[in-house]
PDB file of C-alpha atoms in Angstrom:
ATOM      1  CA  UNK U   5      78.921 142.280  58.615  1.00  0.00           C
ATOM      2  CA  UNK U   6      79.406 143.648  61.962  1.00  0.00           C
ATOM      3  CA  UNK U   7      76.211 142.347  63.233  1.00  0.00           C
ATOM      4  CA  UNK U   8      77.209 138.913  62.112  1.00  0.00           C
ATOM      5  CA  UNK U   9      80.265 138.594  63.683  1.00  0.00           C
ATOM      6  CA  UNK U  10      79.431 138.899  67.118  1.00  0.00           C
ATOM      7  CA  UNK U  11      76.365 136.007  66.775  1.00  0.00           C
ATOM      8  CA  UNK U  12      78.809 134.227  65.053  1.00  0.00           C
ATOM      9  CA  UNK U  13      81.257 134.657  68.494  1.00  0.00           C
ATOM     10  CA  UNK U  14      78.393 134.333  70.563  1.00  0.00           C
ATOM     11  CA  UNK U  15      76.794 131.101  69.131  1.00  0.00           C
ATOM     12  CA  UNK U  16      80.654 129.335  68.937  1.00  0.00           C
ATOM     13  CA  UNK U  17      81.073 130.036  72.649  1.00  0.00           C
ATOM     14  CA  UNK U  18      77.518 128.522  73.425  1.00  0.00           C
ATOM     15  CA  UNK U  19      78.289 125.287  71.078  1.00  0.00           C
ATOM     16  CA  UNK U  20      81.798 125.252  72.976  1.00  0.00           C
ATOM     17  CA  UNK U  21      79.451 125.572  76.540  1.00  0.00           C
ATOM     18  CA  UNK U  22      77.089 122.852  75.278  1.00  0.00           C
ATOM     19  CA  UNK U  23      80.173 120.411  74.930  1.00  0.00           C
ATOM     20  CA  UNK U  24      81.952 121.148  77.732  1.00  0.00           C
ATOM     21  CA  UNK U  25      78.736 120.473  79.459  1.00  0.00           C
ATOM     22  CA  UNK U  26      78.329 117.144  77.947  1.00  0.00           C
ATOM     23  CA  UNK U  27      81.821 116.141  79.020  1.00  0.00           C
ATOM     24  CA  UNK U  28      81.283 116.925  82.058  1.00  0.00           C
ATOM     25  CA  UNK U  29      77.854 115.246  82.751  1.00  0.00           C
ATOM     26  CA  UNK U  30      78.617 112.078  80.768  1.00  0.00           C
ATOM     27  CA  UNK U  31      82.279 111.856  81.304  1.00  0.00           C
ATOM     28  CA  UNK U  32      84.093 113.517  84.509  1.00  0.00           C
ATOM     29  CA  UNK U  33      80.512 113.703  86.314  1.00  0.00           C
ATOM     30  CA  UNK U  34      79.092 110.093  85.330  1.00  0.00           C
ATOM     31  CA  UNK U  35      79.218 106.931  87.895  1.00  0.00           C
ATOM     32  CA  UNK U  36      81.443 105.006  86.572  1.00  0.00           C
ATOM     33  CA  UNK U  37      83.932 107.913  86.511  1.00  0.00           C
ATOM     34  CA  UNK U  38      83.147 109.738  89.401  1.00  0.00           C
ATOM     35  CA  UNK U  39      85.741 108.316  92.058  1.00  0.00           C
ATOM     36  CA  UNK U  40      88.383 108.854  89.666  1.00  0.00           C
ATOM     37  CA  UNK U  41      87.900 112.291  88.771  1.00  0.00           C
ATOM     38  CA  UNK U  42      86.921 113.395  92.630  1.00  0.00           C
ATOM     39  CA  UNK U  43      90.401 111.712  93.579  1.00  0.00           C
ATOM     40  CA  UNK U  44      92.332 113.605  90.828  1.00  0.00           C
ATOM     41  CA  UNK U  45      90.067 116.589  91.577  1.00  0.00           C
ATOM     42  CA  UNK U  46      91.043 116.367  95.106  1.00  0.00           C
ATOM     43  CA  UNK U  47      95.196 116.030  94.693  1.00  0.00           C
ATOM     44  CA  UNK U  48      94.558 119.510  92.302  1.00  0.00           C
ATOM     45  CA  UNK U  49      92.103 121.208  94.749  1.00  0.00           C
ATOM     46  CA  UNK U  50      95.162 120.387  97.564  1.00  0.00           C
ATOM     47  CA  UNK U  51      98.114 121.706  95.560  1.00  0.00           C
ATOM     48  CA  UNK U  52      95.922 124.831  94.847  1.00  0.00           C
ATOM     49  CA  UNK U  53      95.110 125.398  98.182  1.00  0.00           C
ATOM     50  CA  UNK U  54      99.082 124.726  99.239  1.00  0.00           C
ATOM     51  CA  UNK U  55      99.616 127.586  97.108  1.00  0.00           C
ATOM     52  CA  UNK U  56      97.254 129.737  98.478  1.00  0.00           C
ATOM     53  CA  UNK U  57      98.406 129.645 101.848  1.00  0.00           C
ATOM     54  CA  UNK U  58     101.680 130.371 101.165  1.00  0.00           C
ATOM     55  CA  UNK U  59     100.552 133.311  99.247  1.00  0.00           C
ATOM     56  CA  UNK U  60      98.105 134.472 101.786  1.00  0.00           C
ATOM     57  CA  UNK U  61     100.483 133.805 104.993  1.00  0.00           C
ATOM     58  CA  UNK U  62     103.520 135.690 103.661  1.00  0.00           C
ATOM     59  CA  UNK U  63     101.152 139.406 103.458  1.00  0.00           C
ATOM     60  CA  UNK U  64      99.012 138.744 106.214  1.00  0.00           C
ATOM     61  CA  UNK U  65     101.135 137.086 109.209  1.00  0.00           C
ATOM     62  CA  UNK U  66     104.496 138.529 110.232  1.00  0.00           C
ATOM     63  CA  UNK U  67     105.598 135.140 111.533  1.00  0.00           C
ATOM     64  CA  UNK U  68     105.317 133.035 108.527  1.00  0.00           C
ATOM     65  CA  UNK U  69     108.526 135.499 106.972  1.00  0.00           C
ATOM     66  CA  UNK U  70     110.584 134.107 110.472  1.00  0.00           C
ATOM     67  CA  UNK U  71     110.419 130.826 109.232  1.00  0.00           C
ATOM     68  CA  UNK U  72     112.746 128.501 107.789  1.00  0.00           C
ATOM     69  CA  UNK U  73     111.785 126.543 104.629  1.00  0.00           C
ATOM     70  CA  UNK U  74     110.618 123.454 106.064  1.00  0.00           C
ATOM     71  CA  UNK U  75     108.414 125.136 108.615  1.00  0.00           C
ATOM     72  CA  UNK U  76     106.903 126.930 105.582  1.00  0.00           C
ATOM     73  CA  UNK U  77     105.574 123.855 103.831  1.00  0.00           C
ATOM     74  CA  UNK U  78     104.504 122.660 106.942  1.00  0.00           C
ATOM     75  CA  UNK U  79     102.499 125.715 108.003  1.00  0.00           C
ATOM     76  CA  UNK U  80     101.294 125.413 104.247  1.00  0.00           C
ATOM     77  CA  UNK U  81     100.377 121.876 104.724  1.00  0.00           C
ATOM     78  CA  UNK U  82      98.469 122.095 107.974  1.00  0.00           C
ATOM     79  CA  UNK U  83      95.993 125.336 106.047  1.00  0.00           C
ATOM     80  CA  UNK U  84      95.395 122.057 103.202  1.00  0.00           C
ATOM     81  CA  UNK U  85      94.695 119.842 106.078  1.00  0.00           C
ATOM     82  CA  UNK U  86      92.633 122.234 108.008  1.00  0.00           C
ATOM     83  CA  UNK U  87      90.255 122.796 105.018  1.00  0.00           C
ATOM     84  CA  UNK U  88      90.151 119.417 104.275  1.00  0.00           C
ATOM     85  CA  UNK U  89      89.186 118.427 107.948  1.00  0.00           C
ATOM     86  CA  UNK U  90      86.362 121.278 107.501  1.00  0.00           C
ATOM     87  CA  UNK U  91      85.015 119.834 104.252  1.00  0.00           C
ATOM     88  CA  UNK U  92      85.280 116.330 105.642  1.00  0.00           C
ATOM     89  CA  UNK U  93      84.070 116.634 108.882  1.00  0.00           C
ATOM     90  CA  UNK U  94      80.368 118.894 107.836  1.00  0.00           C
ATOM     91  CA  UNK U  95      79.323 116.393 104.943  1.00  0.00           C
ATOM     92  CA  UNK U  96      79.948 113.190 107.301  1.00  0.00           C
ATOM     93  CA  UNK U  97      78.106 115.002 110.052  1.00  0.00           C
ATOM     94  CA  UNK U  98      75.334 115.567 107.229  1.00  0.00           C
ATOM     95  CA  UNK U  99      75.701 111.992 106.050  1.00  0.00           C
ATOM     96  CA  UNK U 100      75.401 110.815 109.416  1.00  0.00           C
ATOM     97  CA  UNK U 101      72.814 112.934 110.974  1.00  0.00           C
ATOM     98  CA  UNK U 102      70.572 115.131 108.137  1.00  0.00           C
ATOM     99  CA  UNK U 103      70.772 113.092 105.172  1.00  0.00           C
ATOM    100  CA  UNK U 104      68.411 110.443 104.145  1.00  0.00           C
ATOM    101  CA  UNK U 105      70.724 108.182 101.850  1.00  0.00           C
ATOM    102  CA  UNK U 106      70.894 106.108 105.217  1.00  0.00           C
ATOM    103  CA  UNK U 107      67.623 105.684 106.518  1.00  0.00           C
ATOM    104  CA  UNK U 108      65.718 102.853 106.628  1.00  0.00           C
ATOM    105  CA  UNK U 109      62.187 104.534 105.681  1.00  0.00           C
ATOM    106  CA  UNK U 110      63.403 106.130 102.458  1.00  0.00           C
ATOM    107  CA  UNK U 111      65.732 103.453 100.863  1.00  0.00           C
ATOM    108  CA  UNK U 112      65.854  99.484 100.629  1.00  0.00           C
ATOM    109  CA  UNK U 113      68.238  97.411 100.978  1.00  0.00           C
ATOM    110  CA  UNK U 114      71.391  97.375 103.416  1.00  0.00           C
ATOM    111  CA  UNK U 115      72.347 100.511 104.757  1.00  0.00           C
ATOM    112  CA  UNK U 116      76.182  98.806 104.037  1.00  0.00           C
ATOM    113  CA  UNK U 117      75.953  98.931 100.617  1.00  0.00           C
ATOM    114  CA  UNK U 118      74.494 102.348  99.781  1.00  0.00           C
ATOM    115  CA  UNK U 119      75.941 105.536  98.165  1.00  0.00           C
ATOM    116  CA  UNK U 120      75.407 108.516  96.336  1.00  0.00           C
ATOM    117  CA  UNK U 121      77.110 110.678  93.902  1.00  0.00           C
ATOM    118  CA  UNK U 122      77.901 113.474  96.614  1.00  0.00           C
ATOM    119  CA  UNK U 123      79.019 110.441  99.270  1.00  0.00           C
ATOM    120  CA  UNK U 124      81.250 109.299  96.298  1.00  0.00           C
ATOM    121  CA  UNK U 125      82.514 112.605  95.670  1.00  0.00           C
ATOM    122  CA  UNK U 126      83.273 113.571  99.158  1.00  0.00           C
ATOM    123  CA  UNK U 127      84.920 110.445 100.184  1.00  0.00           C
ATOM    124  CA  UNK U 128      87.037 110.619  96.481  1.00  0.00           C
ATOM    125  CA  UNK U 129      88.011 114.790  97.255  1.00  0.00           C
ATOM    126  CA  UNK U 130      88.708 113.064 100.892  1.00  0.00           C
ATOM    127  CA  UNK U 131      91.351 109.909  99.178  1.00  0.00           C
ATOM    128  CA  UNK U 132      92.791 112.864  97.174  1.00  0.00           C
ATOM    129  CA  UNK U 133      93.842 114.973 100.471  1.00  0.00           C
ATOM    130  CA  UNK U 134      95.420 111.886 101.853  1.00  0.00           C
ATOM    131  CA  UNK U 135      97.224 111.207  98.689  1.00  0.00           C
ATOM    132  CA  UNK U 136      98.403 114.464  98.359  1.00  0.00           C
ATOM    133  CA  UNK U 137      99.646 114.467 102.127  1.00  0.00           C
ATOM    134  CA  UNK U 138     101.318 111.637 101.886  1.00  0.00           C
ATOM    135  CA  UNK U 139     103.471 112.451  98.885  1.00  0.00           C
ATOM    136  CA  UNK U 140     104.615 115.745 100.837  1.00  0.00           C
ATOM    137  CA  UNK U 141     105.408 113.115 104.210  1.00  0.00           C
ATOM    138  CA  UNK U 142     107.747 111.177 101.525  1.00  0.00           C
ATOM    139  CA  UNK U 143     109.098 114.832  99.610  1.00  0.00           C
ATOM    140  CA  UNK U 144     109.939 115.624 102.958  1.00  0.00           C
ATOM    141  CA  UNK U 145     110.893 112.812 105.274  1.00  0.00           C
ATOM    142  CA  UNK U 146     111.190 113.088 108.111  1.00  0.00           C
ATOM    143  CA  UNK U 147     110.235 116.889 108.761  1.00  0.00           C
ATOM    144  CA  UNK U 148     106.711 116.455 108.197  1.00  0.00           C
ATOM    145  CA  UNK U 149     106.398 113.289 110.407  1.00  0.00           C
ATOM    146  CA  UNK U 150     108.087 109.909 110.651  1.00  0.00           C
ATOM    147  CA  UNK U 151     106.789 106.289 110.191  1.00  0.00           C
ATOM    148  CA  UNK U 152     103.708 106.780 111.935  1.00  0.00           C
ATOM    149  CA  UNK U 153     102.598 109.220 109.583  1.00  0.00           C
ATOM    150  CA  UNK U 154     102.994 106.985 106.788  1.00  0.00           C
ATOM    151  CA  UNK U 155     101.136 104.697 108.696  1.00  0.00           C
ATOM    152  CA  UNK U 156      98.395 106.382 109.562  1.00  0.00           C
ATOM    153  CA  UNK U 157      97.869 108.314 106.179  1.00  0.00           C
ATOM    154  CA  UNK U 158      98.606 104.812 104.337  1.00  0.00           C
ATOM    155  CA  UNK U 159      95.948 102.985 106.697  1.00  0.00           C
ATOM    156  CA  UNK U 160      93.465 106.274 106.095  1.00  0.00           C
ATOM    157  CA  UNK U 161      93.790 106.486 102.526  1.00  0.00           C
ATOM    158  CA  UNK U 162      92.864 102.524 101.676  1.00  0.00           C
ATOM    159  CA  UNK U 163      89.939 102.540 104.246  1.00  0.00           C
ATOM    160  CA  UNK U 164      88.443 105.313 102.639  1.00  0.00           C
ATOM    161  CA  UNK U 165      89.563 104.120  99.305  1.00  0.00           C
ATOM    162  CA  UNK U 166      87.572 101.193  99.735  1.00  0.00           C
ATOM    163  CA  UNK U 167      84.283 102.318 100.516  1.00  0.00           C
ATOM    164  CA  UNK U 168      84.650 104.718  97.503  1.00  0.00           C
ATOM    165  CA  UNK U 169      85.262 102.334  95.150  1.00  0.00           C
ATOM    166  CA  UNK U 170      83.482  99.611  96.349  1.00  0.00           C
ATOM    167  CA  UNK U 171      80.422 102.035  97.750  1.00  0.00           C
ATOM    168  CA  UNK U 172      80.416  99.363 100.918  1.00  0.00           C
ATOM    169  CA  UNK U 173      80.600 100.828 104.373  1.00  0.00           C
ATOM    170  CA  UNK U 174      80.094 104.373 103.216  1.00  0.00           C
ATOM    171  CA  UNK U 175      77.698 105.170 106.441  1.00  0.00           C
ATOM    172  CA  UNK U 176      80.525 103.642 108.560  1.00  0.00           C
ATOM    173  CA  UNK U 177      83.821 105.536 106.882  1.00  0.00           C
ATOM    174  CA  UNK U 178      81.823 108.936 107.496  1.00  0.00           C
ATOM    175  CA  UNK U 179      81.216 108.135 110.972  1.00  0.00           C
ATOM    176  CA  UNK U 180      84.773 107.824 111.747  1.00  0.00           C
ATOM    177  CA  UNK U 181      84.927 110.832 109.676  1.00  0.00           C
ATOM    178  CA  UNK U 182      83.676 112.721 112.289  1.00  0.00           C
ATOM    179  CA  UNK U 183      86.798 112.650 114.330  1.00  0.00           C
ATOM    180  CA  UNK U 184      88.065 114.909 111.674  1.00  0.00           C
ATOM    181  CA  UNK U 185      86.274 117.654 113.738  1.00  0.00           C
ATOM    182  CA  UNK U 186      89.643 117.781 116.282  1.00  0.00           C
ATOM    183  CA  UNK U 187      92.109 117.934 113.531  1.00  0.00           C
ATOM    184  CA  UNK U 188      91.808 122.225 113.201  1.00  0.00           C
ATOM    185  CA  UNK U 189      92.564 122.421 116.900  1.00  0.00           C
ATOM    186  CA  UNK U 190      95.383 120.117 116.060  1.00  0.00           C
ATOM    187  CA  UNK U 191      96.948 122.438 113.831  1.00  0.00           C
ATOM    188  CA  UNK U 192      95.901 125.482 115.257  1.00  0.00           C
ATOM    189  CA  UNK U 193      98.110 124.367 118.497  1.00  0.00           C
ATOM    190  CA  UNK U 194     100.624 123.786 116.283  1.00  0.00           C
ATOM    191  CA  UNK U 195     100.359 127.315 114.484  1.00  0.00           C
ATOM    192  CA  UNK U 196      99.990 128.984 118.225  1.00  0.00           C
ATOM    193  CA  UNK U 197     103.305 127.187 119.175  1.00  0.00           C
ATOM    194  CA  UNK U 198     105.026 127.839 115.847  1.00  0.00           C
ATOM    195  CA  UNK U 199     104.288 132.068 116.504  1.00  0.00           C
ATOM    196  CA  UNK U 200     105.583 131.803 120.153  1.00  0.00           C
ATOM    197  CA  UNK U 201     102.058 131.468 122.145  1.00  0.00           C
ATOM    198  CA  UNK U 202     102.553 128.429 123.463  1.00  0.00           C
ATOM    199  CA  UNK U 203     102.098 130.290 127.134  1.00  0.00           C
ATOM    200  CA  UNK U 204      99.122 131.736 125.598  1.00  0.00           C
ATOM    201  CA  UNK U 205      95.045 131.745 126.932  1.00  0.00           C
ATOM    202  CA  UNK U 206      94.572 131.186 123.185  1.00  0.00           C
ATOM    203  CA  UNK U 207      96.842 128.209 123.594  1.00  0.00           C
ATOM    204  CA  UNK U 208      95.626 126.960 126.800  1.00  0.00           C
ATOM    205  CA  UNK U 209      91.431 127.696 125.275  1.00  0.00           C
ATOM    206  CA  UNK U 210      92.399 125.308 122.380  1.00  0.00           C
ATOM    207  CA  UNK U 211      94.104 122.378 124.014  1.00  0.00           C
ATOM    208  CA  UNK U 212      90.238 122.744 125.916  1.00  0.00           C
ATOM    209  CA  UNK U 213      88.539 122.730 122.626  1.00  0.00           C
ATOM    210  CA  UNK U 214      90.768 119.758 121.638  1.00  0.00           C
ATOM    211  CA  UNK U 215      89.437 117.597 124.280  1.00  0.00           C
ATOM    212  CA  UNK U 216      86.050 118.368 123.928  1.00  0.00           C
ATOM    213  CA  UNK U 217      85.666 117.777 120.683  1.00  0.00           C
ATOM    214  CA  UNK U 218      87.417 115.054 120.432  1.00  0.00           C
ATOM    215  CA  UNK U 219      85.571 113.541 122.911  1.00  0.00           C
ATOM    216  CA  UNK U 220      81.973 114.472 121.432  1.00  0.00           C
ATOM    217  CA  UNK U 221      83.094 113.501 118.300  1.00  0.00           C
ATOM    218  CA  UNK U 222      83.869 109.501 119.999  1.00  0.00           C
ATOM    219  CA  UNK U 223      80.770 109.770 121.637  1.00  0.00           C
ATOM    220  CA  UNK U 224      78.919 110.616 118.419  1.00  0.00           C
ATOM    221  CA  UNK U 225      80.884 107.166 117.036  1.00  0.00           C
ATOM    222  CA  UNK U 226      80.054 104.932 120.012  1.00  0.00           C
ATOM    223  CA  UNK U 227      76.167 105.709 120.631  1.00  0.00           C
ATOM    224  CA  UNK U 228      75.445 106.520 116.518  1.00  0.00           C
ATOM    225  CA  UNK U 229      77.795 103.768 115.443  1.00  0.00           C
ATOM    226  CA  UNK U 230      77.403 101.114 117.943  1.00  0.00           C
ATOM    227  CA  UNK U 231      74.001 101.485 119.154  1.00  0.00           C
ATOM    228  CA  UNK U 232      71.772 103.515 117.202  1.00  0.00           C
ATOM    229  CA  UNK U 233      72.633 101.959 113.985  1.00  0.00           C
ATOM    230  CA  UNK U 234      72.573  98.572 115.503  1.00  0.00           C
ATOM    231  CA  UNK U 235      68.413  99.066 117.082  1.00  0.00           C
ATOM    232  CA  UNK U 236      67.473 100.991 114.479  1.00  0.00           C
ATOM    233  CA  UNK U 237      68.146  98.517 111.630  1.00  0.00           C
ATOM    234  CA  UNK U 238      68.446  95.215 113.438  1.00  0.00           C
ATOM    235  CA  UNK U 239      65.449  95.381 115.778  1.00  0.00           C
ATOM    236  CA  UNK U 240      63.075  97.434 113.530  1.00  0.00           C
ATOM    237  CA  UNK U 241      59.786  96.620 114.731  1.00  0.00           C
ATOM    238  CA  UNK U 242      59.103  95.771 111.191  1.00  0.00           C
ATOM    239  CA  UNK U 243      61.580  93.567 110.571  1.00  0.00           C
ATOM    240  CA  UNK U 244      61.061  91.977 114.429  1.00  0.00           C
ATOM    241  CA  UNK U 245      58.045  91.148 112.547  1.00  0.00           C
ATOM    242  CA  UNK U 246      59.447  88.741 109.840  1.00  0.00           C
ATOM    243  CA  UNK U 247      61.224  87.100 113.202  1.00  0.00           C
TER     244      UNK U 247
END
């Protein structure tokens, strides 16, 4: 009897295993689901992280406790949008650079029109962030930032909506992506101001950093984008061949 019960505990937990792993693979997992459940997955992943930070900031940084409420959800916001810009900004440099979903030697077909599961994913966690961000813009308006925030985020979220649920353009929305590589800097200038640095080397060594990488990152976008893209697919020497 006491033998029995535990295999009977242990084979209900695998059966309840084997079905969660079903749902997942044929449900939240599956094509035609996928940019819905990276989107929702993204808005939770966001709120999570909001929470974090504002449990992590107020025992590890003497300056968040200074702060009045708004600034708190706005230092809390700008940790969501840092890790977002992180996530973002590696997997569009992979995309763009180390992956071979875009070559022409490895796939047919338009280099427009072609997407993955993990390019679907990343853009969807991606529409999620900007979803999320712009409901706190609204909650908050106009502390967090006025109309051109609303702009830009609204602009953001339907370009990158598109190629996710179209999967057209995906090459070209992570290229752009790229320019997520400045948005850290952004905030850390912010969070150096916010703590009373703003006279800082840190300060002045970032506004540097902001610069640079936002000028690599253009670079990246106008050679890559522009030209590389353009030769390598449009002057091929094997399709200058069917010419």
């Amino acid at each position: 009897m006491t033998m029995a019960a535990p295999r009977k505990t242990v084979m209900g937990l695998k059966s309840y295993q084997n079905q969660a792993e079903v749902l997942v693979k044929n449900y939240l997992l599956s094509d035609p689901f996928l940019p819905y459940t990276s989107v929702l997955g993204g808005i939770f992943v966001c709120k999570m992280l909001f929470d974090l930070s504002q449990l992590v900031s107020a025992l590890y940084f003497d300056t968040y406790s200074t702060l009045t409420k708004v600034q708190r959800m706005e230092w809390n916001n700008r940790a969501v949008s840092t890790i977002h810009a992180i996530f973002i900004a590696t997997l569009s440099l992979y995309f763009v650079f180390w992956s071979d979903l875009f070559t022409d030697h490895e796939h047919a077909g338009l280099m427009t029109f072609r997407s993955s599961q993990l390019s679907t994913f990343a853009l969807g966690v991606s529409v999620g962030y900007f979803v999320a961000d712009l409901g706190m813009i609204f909650w908050l308006y106009p502390s967090l930032g006025g109309v051109e925030y609303i702009v830009h985020h609204s602009l953001a979220a339907i370009a990158v909506a598109y190629a996710l649920f179209t999967g057209e353009g995906q090459l070209y929305t992570f290229m752009v992506l790229i320019s997520e590589v400045t948005t850290p800097e952004i905030n850390m200038r912010w969070y150096l101001d916010t703590a009373g640095l703003k006279k800082s080397t840190a300060y002045l060594i970032n506004g540097v950093v902001i610069f640079f990488a936002w000028m690599v990152s253009y670079m990246i976008y106008i050679h890559y984008g522009i030209f590389q893209t353009n030769m390598t697919h449009y002057w091929h020497p094997s399709k200058m061949k069917k010419i």
